[in-house]
Short mmCIF file of C-alpha atoms and ligand atoms in Angstrom, two decimals:
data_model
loop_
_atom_site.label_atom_id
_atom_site.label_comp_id
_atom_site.label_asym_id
_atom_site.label_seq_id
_atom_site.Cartn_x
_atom_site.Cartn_y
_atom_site.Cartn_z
CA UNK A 490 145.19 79.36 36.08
CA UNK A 491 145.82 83.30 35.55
CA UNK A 492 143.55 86.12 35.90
CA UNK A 493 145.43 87.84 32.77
CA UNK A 494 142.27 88.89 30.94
CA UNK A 495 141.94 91.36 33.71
CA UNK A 496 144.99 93.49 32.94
CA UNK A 497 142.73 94.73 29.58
CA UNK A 498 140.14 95.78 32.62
CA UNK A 499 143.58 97.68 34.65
CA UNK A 500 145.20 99.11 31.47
CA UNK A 501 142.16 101.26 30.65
CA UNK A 502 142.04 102.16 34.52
CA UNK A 503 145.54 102.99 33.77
CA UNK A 504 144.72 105.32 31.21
CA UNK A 505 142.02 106.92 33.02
CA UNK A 506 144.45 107.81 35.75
CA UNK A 507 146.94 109.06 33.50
CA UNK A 508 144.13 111.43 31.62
CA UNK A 509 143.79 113.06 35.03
CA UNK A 510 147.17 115.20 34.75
CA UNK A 511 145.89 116.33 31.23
CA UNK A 512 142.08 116.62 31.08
CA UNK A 513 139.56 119.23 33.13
CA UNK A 514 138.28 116.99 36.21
CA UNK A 515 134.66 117.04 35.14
CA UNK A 516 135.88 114.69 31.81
CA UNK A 517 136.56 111.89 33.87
CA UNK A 518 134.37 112.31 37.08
CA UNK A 519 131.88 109.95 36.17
CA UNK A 520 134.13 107.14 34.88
CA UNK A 521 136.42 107.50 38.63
CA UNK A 522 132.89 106.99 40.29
CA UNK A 523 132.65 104.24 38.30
CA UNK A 524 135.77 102.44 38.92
CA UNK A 525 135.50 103.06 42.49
CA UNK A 526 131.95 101.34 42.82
CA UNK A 527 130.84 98.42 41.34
CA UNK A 528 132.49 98.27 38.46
CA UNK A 529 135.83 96.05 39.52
CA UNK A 530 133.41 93.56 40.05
CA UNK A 531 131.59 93.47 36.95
CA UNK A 532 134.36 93.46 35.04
CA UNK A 533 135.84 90.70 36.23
CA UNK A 534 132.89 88.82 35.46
CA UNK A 535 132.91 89.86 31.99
CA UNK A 536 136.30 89.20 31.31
CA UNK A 537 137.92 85.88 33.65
CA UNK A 538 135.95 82.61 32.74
CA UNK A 539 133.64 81.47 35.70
CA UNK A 540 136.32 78.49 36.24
CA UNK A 541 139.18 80.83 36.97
CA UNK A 542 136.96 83.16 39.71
CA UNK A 543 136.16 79.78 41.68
CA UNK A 544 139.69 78.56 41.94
CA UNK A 545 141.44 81.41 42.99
CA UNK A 546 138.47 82.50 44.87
CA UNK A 547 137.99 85.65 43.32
CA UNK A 548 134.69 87.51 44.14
CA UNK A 549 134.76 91.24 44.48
CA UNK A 550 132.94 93.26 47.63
CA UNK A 551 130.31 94.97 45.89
CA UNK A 552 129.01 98.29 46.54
CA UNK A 553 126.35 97.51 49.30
CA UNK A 554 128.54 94.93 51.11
CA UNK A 555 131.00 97.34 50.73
CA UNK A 556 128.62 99.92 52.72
CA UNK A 557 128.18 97.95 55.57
CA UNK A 558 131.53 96.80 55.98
CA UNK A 559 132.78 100.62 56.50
CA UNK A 560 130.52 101.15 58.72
CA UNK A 561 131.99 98.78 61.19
CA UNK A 562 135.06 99.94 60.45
CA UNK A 563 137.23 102.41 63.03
CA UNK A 564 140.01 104.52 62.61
CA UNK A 565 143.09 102.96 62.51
CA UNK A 566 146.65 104.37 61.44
CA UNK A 567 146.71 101.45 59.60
CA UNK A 568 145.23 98.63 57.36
CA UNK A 569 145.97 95.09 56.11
CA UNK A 570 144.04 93.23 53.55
CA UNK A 571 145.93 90.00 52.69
CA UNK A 572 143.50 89.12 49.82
CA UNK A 573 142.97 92.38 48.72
CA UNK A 574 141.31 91.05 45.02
CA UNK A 575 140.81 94.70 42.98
CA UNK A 576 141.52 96.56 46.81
CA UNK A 577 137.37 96.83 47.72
CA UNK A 578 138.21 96.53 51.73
CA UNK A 579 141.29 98.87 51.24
CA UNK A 580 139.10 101.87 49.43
CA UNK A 581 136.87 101.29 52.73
CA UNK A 582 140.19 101.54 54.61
CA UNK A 583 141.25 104.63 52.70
CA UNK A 584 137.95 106.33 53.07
CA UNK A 585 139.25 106.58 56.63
CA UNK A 586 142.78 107.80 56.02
CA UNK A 587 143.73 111.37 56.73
CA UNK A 588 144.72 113.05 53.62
CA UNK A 589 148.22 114.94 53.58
CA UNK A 590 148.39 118.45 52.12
CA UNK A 591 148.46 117.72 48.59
CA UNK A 592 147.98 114.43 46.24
CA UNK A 593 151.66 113.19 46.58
CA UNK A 594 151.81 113.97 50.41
CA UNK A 595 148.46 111.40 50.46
CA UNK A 596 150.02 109.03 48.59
CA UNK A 597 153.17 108.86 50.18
CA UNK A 598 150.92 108.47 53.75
CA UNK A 599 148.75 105.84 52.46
CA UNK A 600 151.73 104.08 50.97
CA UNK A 601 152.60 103.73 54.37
CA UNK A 602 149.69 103.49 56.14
CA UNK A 603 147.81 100.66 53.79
CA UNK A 604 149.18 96.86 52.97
CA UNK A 605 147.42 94.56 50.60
CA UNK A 606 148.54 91.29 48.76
CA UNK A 607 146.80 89.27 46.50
CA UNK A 608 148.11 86.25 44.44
CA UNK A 609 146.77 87.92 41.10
CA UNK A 610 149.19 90.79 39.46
CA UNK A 611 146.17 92.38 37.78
CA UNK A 612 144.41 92.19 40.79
CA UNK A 613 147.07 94.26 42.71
CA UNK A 614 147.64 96.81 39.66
CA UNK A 615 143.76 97.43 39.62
CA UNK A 616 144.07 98.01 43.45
CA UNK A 617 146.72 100.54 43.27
CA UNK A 618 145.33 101.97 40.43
CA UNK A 619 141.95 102.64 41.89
CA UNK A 620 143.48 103.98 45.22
CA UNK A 621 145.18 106.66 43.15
CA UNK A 622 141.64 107.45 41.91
CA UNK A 623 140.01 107.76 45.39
CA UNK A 624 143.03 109.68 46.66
CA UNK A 625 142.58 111.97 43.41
CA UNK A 626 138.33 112.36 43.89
CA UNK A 627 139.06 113.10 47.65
CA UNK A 628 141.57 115.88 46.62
CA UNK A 629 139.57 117.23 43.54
CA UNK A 630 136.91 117.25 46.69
CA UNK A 631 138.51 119.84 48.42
CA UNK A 632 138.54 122.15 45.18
CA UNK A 633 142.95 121.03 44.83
CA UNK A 634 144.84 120.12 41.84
CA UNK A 635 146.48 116.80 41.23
CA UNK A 636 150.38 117.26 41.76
CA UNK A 637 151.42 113.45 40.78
CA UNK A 638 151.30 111.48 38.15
CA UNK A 639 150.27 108.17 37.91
CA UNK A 640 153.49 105.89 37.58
CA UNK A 641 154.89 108.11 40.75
CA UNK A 642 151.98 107.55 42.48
CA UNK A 643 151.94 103.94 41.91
CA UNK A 644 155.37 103.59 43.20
CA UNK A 645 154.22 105.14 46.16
CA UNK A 646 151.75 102.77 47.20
CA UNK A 647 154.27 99.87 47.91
CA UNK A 648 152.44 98.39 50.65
CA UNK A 649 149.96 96.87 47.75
CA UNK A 650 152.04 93.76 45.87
CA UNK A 651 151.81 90.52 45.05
CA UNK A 652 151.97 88.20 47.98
CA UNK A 653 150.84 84.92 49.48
CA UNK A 654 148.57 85.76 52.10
CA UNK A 655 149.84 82.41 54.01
CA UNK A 656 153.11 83.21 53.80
CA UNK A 657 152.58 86.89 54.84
CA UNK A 658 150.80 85.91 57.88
CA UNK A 659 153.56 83.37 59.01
CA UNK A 660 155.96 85.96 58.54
CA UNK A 661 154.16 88.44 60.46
CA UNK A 662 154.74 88.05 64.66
CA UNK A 663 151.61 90.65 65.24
CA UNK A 664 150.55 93.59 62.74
CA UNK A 665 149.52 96.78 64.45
CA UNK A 666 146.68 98.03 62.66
CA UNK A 667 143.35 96.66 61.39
CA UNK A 668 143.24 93.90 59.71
CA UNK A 669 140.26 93.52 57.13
CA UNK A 670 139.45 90.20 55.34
CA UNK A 671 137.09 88.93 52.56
CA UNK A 672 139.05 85.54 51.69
CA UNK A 673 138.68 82.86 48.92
CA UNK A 674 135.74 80.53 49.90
CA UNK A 675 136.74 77.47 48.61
CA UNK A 676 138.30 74.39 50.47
CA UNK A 677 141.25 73.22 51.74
CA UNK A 678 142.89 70.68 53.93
CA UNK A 679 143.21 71.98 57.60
CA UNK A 680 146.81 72.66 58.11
CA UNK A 681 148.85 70.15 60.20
CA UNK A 682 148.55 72.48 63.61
CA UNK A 683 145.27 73.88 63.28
CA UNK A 684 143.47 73.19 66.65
CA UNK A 685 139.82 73.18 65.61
CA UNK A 686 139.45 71.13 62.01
CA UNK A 687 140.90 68.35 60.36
CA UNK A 688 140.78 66.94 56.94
CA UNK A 689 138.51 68.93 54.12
CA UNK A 690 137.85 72.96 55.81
CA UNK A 691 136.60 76.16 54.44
CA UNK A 692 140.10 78.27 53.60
CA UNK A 693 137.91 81.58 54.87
CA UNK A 694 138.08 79.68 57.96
CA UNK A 695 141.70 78.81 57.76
CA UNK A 696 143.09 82.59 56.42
CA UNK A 697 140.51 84.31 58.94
CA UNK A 698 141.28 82.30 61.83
CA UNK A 699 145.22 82.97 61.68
CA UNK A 700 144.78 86.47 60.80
CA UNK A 701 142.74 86.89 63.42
CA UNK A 702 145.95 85.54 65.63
CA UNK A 703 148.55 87.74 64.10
CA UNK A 704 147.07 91.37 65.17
CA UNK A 705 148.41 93.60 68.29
CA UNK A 706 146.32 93.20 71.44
CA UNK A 707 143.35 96.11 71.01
CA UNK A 708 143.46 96.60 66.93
CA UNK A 709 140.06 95.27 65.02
CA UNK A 710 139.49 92.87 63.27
CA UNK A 711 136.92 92.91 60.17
CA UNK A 712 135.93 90.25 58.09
CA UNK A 713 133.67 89.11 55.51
CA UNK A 714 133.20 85.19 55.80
CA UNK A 715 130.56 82.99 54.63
CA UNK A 716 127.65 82.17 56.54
CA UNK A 717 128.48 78.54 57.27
CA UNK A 718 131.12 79.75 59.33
CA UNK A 719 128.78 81.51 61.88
CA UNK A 720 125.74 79.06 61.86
CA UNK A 721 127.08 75.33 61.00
CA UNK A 722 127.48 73.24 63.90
CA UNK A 723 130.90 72.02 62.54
CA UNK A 724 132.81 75.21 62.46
CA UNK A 725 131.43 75.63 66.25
CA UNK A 726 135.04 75.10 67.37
CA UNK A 727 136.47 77.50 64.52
CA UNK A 728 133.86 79.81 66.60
CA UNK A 729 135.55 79.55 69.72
CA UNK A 730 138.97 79.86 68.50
CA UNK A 731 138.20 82.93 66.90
CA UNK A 732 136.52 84.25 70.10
CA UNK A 733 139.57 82.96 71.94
CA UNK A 734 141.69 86.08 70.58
CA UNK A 735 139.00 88.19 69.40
CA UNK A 736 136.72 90.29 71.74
CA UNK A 737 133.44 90.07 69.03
CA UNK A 738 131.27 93.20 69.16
CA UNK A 739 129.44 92.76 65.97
CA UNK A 740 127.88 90.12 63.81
CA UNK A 741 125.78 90.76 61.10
CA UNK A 742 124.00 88.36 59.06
CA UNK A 743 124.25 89.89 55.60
CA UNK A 744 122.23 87.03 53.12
CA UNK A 745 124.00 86.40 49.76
CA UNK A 746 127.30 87.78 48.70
CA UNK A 747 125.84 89.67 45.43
CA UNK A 748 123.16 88.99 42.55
CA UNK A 749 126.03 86.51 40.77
CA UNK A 750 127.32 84.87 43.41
CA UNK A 751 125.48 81.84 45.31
CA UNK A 752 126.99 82.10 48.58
CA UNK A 753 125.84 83.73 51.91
CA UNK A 754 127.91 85.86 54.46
CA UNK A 755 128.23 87.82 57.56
CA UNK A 756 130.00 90.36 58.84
CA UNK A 757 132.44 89.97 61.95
CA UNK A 758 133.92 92.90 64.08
CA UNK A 759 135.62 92.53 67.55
CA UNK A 760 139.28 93.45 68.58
CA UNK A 761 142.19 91.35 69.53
CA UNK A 762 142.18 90.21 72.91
CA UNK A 763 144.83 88.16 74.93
CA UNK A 764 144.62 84.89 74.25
CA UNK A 765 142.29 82.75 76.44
CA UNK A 766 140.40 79.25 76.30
CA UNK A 767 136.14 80.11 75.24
CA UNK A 768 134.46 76.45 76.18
CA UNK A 769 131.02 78.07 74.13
CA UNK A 770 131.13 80.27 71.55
CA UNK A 771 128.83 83.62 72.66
CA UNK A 772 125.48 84.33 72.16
CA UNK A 773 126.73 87.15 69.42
CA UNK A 774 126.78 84.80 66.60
CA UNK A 775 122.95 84.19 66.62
CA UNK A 776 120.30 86.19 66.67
CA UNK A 777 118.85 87.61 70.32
CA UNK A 778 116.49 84.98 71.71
CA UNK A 779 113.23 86.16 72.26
CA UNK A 780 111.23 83.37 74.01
CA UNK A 781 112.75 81.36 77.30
CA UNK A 782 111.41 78.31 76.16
CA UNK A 783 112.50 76.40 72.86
CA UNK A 784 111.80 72.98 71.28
CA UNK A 785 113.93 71.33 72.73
CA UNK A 786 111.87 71.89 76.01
CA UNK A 787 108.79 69.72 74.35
CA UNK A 788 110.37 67.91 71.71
CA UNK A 789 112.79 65.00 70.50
CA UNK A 790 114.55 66.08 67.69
CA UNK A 791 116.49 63.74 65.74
CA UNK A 792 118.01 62.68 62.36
CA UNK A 793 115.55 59.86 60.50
CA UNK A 794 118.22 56.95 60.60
CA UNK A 795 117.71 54.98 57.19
CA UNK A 796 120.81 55.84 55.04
CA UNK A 797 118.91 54.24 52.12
CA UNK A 798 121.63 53.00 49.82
CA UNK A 799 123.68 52.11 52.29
CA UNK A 800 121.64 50.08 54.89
CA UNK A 801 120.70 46.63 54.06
CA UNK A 802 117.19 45.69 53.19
CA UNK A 803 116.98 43.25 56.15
CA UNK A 804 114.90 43.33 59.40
CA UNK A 805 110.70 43.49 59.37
CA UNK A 806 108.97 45.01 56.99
CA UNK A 807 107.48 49.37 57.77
CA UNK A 808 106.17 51.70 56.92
CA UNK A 809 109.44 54.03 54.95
CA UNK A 810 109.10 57.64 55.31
CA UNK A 811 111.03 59.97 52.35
CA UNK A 812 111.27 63.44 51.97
CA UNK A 813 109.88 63.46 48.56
CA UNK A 814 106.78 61.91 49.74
CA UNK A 815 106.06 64.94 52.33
CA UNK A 816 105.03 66.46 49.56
CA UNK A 817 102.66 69.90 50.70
CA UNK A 818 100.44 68.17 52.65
CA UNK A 819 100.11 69.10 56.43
CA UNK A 820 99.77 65.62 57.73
CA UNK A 821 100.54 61.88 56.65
CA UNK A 822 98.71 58.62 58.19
CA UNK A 823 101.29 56.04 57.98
CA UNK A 824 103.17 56.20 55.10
CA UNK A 825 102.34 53.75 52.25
CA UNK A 826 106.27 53.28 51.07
CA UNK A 827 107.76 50.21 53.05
CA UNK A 828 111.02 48.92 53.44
CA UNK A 829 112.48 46.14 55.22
CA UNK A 830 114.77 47.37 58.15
CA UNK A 831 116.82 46.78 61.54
CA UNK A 832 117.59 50.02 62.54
CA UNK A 833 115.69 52.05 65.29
CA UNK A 834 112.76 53.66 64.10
CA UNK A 835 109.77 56.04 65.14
CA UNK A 836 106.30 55.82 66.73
CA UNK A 837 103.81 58.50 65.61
CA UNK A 838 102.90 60.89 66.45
CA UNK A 839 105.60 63.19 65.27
CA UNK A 840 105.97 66.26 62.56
CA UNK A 841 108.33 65.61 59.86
CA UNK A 842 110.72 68.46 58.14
CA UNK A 843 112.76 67.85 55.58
CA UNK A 844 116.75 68.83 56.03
CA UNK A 845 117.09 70.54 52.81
CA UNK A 846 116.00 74.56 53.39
CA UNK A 847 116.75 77.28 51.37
CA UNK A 848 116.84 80.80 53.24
CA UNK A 849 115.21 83.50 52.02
CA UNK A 850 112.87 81.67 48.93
CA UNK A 851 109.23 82.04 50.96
CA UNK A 852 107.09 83.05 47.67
CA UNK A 853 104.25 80.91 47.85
CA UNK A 854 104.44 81.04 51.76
CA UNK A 855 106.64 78.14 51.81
CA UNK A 856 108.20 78.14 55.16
CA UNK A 857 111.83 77.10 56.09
CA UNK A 858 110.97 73.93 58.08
CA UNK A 859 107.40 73.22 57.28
CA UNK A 860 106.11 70.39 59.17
CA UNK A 861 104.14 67.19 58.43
CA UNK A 862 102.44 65.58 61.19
CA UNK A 863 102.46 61.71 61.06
CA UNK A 864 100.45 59.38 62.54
CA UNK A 865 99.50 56.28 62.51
CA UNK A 866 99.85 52.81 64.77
CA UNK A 867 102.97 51.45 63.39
CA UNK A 868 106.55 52.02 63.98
CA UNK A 869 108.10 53.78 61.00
CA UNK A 870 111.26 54.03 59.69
CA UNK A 871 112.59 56.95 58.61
CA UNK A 872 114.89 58.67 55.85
CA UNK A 873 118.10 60.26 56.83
CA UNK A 874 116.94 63.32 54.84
CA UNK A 875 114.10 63.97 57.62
CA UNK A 876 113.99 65.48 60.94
CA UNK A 877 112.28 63.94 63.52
CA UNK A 878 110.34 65.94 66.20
CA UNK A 879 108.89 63.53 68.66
CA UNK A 880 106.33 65.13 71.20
CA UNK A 881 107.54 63.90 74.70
CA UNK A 882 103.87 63.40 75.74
CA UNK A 883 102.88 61.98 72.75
CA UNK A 884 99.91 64.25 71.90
CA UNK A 885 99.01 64.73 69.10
CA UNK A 886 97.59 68.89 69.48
CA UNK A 887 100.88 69.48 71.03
CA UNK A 888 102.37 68.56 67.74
CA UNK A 889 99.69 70.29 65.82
CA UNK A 890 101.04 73.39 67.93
CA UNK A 891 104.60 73.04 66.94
CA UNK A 892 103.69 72.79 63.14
CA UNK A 893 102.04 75.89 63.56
CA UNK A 894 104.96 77.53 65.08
CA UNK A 895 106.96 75.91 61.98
CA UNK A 896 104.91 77.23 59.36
CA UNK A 897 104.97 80.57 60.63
CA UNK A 898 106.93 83.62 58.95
CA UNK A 899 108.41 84.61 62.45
CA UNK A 900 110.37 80.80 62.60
CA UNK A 901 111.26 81.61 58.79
CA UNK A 902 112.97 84.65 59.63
CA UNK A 903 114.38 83.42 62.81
CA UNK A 904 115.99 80.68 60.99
CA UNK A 905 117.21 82.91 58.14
CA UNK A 906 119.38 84.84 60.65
CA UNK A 907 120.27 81.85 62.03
CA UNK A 908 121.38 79.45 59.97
CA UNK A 909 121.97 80.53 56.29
CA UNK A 910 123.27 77.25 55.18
CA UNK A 911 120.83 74.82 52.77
CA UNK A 912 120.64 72.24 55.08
CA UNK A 913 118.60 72.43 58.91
CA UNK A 914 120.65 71.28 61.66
CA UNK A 915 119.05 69.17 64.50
CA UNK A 916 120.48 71.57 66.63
CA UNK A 917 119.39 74.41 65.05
CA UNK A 918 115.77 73.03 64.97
CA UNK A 919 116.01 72.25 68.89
CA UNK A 920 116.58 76.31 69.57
CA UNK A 921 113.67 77.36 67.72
CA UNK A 922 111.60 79.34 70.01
CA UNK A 923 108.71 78.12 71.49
CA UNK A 924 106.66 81.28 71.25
CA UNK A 925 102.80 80.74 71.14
C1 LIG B 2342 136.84 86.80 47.82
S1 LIG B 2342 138.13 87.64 46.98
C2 LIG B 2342 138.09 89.16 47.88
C3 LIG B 2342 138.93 90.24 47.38
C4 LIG B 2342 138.83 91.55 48.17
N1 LIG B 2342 139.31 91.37 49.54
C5 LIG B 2342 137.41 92.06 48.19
O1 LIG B 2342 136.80 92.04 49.25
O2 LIG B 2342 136.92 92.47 47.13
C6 LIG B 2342 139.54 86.79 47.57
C7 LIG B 2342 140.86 87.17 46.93
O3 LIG B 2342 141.87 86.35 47.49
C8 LIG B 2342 142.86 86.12 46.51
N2 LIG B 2342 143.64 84.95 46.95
C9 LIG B 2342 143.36 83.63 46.82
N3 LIG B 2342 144.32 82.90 47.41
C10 LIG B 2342 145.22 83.77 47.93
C11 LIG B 2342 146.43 83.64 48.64
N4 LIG B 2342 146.92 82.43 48.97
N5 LIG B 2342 147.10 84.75 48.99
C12 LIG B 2342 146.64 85.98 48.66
N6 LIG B 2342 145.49 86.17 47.98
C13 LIG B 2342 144.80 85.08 47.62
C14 LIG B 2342 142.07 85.95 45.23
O4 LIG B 2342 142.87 86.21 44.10
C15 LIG B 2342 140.95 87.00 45.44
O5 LIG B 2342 141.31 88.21 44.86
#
């Protein structure tokens, strides 16, 4: 599958670039801005079929991302992107670059100074392409002429090509300079050596986690990574193996990628460190903790344990508790769904909350991880799509207590910076704070 259709998108950057050497400045300003800021990204919506973006993993950094990204970014003499798409991270980059004395002098510096790859040809021609344009707004900036034209300063930028990012990284012992990262987000299988994943893994995680590994000791490291990677409890060891060569100094939960694109991410910034073994990944991946108490203080937390159709329908006959039949009501007395089963079940009282949350979507004052208290005399058995809080006590107002604390907006928000994936963890729910 080829991202072709895009070179229509690059040939009229092409000729934008070239109209530079002929046309007065103020003719093409606003179509420059243009290609510098969002449009890369729109265009390769409009023109490569929504099937061809998801395999190669092709979503742009948009202008707001974009924004926050530079600002964690330092000066460097020098900048890798090894999945540079249209070259979003590298403009950052370039932002930061010194200019030389004249247009060709820039070039020639930033040719030097900036490497990109990228899988896609029309990708990497955009890149270049665009790179000539910031080089060319910086220098109109300064009230100077443009001394190059745009096949010479293409040329120029020969850091930029077509490359396997894989491959580049093995080749490379250790890159001095920063290295800045918004990978494909699709899946992969872990790679026969990699020390914290087998089988089916994120390929962020994979490309992030050995680029991480391949920078000089002191140069940053900036990356753009979906959320799962900082909040799921089974990239915790990814966590600590990127900790275990990266000194982390910021994380910022960012929310979702852009408008079109249904997938959330953080930023990551730290610098390379000499390699060392982290037991627990830091504190810097969540947000702060505010109260010294949590959950997990009070409460049982556990998966319901009924995989419906998969269990067998043997054993005495409960009470079955689903997720569906929560419904919006704040409490249940003993569910009136039964099914036959051998399996350890619950005694009220407990709150129920269902696994399935979606950050962010609070119209209505739906929280995260409502609750639904349940009591009742009989043992219940429970769906595998339910949390279980169990009070340790046993009472009832303590549990009443905790579903207030659920339904709050404060627990919403704490659990949107916390975990942005669509599904609650039990460990997750355990660290909620206990704040009255
Ligand atoms: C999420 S996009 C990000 C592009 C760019 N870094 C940005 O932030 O706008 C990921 C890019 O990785 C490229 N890609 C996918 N697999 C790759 C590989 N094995 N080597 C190099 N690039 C790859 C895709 O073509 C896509 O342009």
């Amino acid at each position: 599958m080829t991202t072709d259709s895009y070179l229509g998108y690059s040939d009229r950057l092409l000729r934008l670039a070239g109209d530079l050497n002929t046309k007065p400045w103020h003719a093409s300003r606003g179509a420059v801005e243009s290609a510098l800021n969002g449009q890369a990204a729109e265009q390769l919506r409009a023109l490569v079929p929504r099937t061809v973006r998801r395999a190669q993993g092709a979503f742009f950094t948009g202008s707001h991302v974009r924004a926050q990204f530079e600002d964690l970014l330092e000066d460097s003499s020098a900048f890798w992107d090894p999945a540079c798409g249209a070259g979003d991270l590298l403009l950052a980059a370039a932002g930061k670059q010194r200019l030389g004395a004249s247009m060709r002098d820039t070039l020639h510096i930033w040719g030097k100074s900036l490497r990109g790859g990228d899988l896609q040809s029309s990708f990497v021609q955009t890149a270049k392409i665009r790179l000539f344009l910031l080089a060319a707004t910086r220098h109109k900036e300064r009230g100077e002429s443009i001394d190059i034209d745009v096949a010479s300063g293409l040329e120029l930028l020969k850091g930029i090509r077509v490359a396997d990012a894989y491959g580049e990284l093995e080749r490379t012992r250790s890159y001095d300079g920063t290295l800045v990262l918004n990978p494909p987000f699709g899946s992969m299988q872990a790679p026969a050596d990699c020390g914290w994943a087998s089988g089916s893994v994120s390929q962020a995680a994979v490309i992030s986690s050995i680029s991480a590994s391949k920078i000089c000791l002191g140069q940053q490291f900036v990356a753009i990574l979906p959320d799962v990677l900082r909040s799921g409890s089974r990239y915790a060891r990814w966590r600590s193996s990127i900790e275990s060569v990266i000194d982390l100094k910021t994380i910022v939960p960012y929310g979702q990628f852009d408008d079109h694109t249904d997938v959330d991410v953080f930023l990551l910034a730290g610098r390379r460190r000499r390699r060392r073994t982290v037991p627990d990944p830091s504190a810097l991946w969540w947000p702060q903790q505010t109260s010294s108490s949590t959950i997990e203080d009070i409460f049982k937390v556990s998966v319901g344990t009924v995989v419906d159709n998969r269990d067998p329908h043997s054993g005495p006959e409960l009470p079955f508790l689903i997720a569906r039949d929560l419904g919006d009501l704040g409490s249940i007395e003993t569910p009136v769904r039964s099914r036959n089963f051998a399996g350890r079940t619950y005694k009220p009282p407990f709150v129920a909350v269902r696994r399935t949350s979606r950050p962010g979507l609070r119209s209505g004052g739906n929280a995260r991880a409502a609750g639904t208290l349940v009591t009742g005399t009989q043992e219940i058995a429970v769906d595998n799509h339910i949390i279980v809080i169990e009070s340790r006590s046993g009472s009832i107002a303590e549990c009443n207590q905790l579903i207030n604390i659920l339904n709050s907006p404060k627990t919403s928000d704490w659990l949107d910076n916390r975990i942005r994936c669509r599904h609650l963890t039990v460990g997750v729910v355990r660290s909620i704070p206990w704040s009255q």
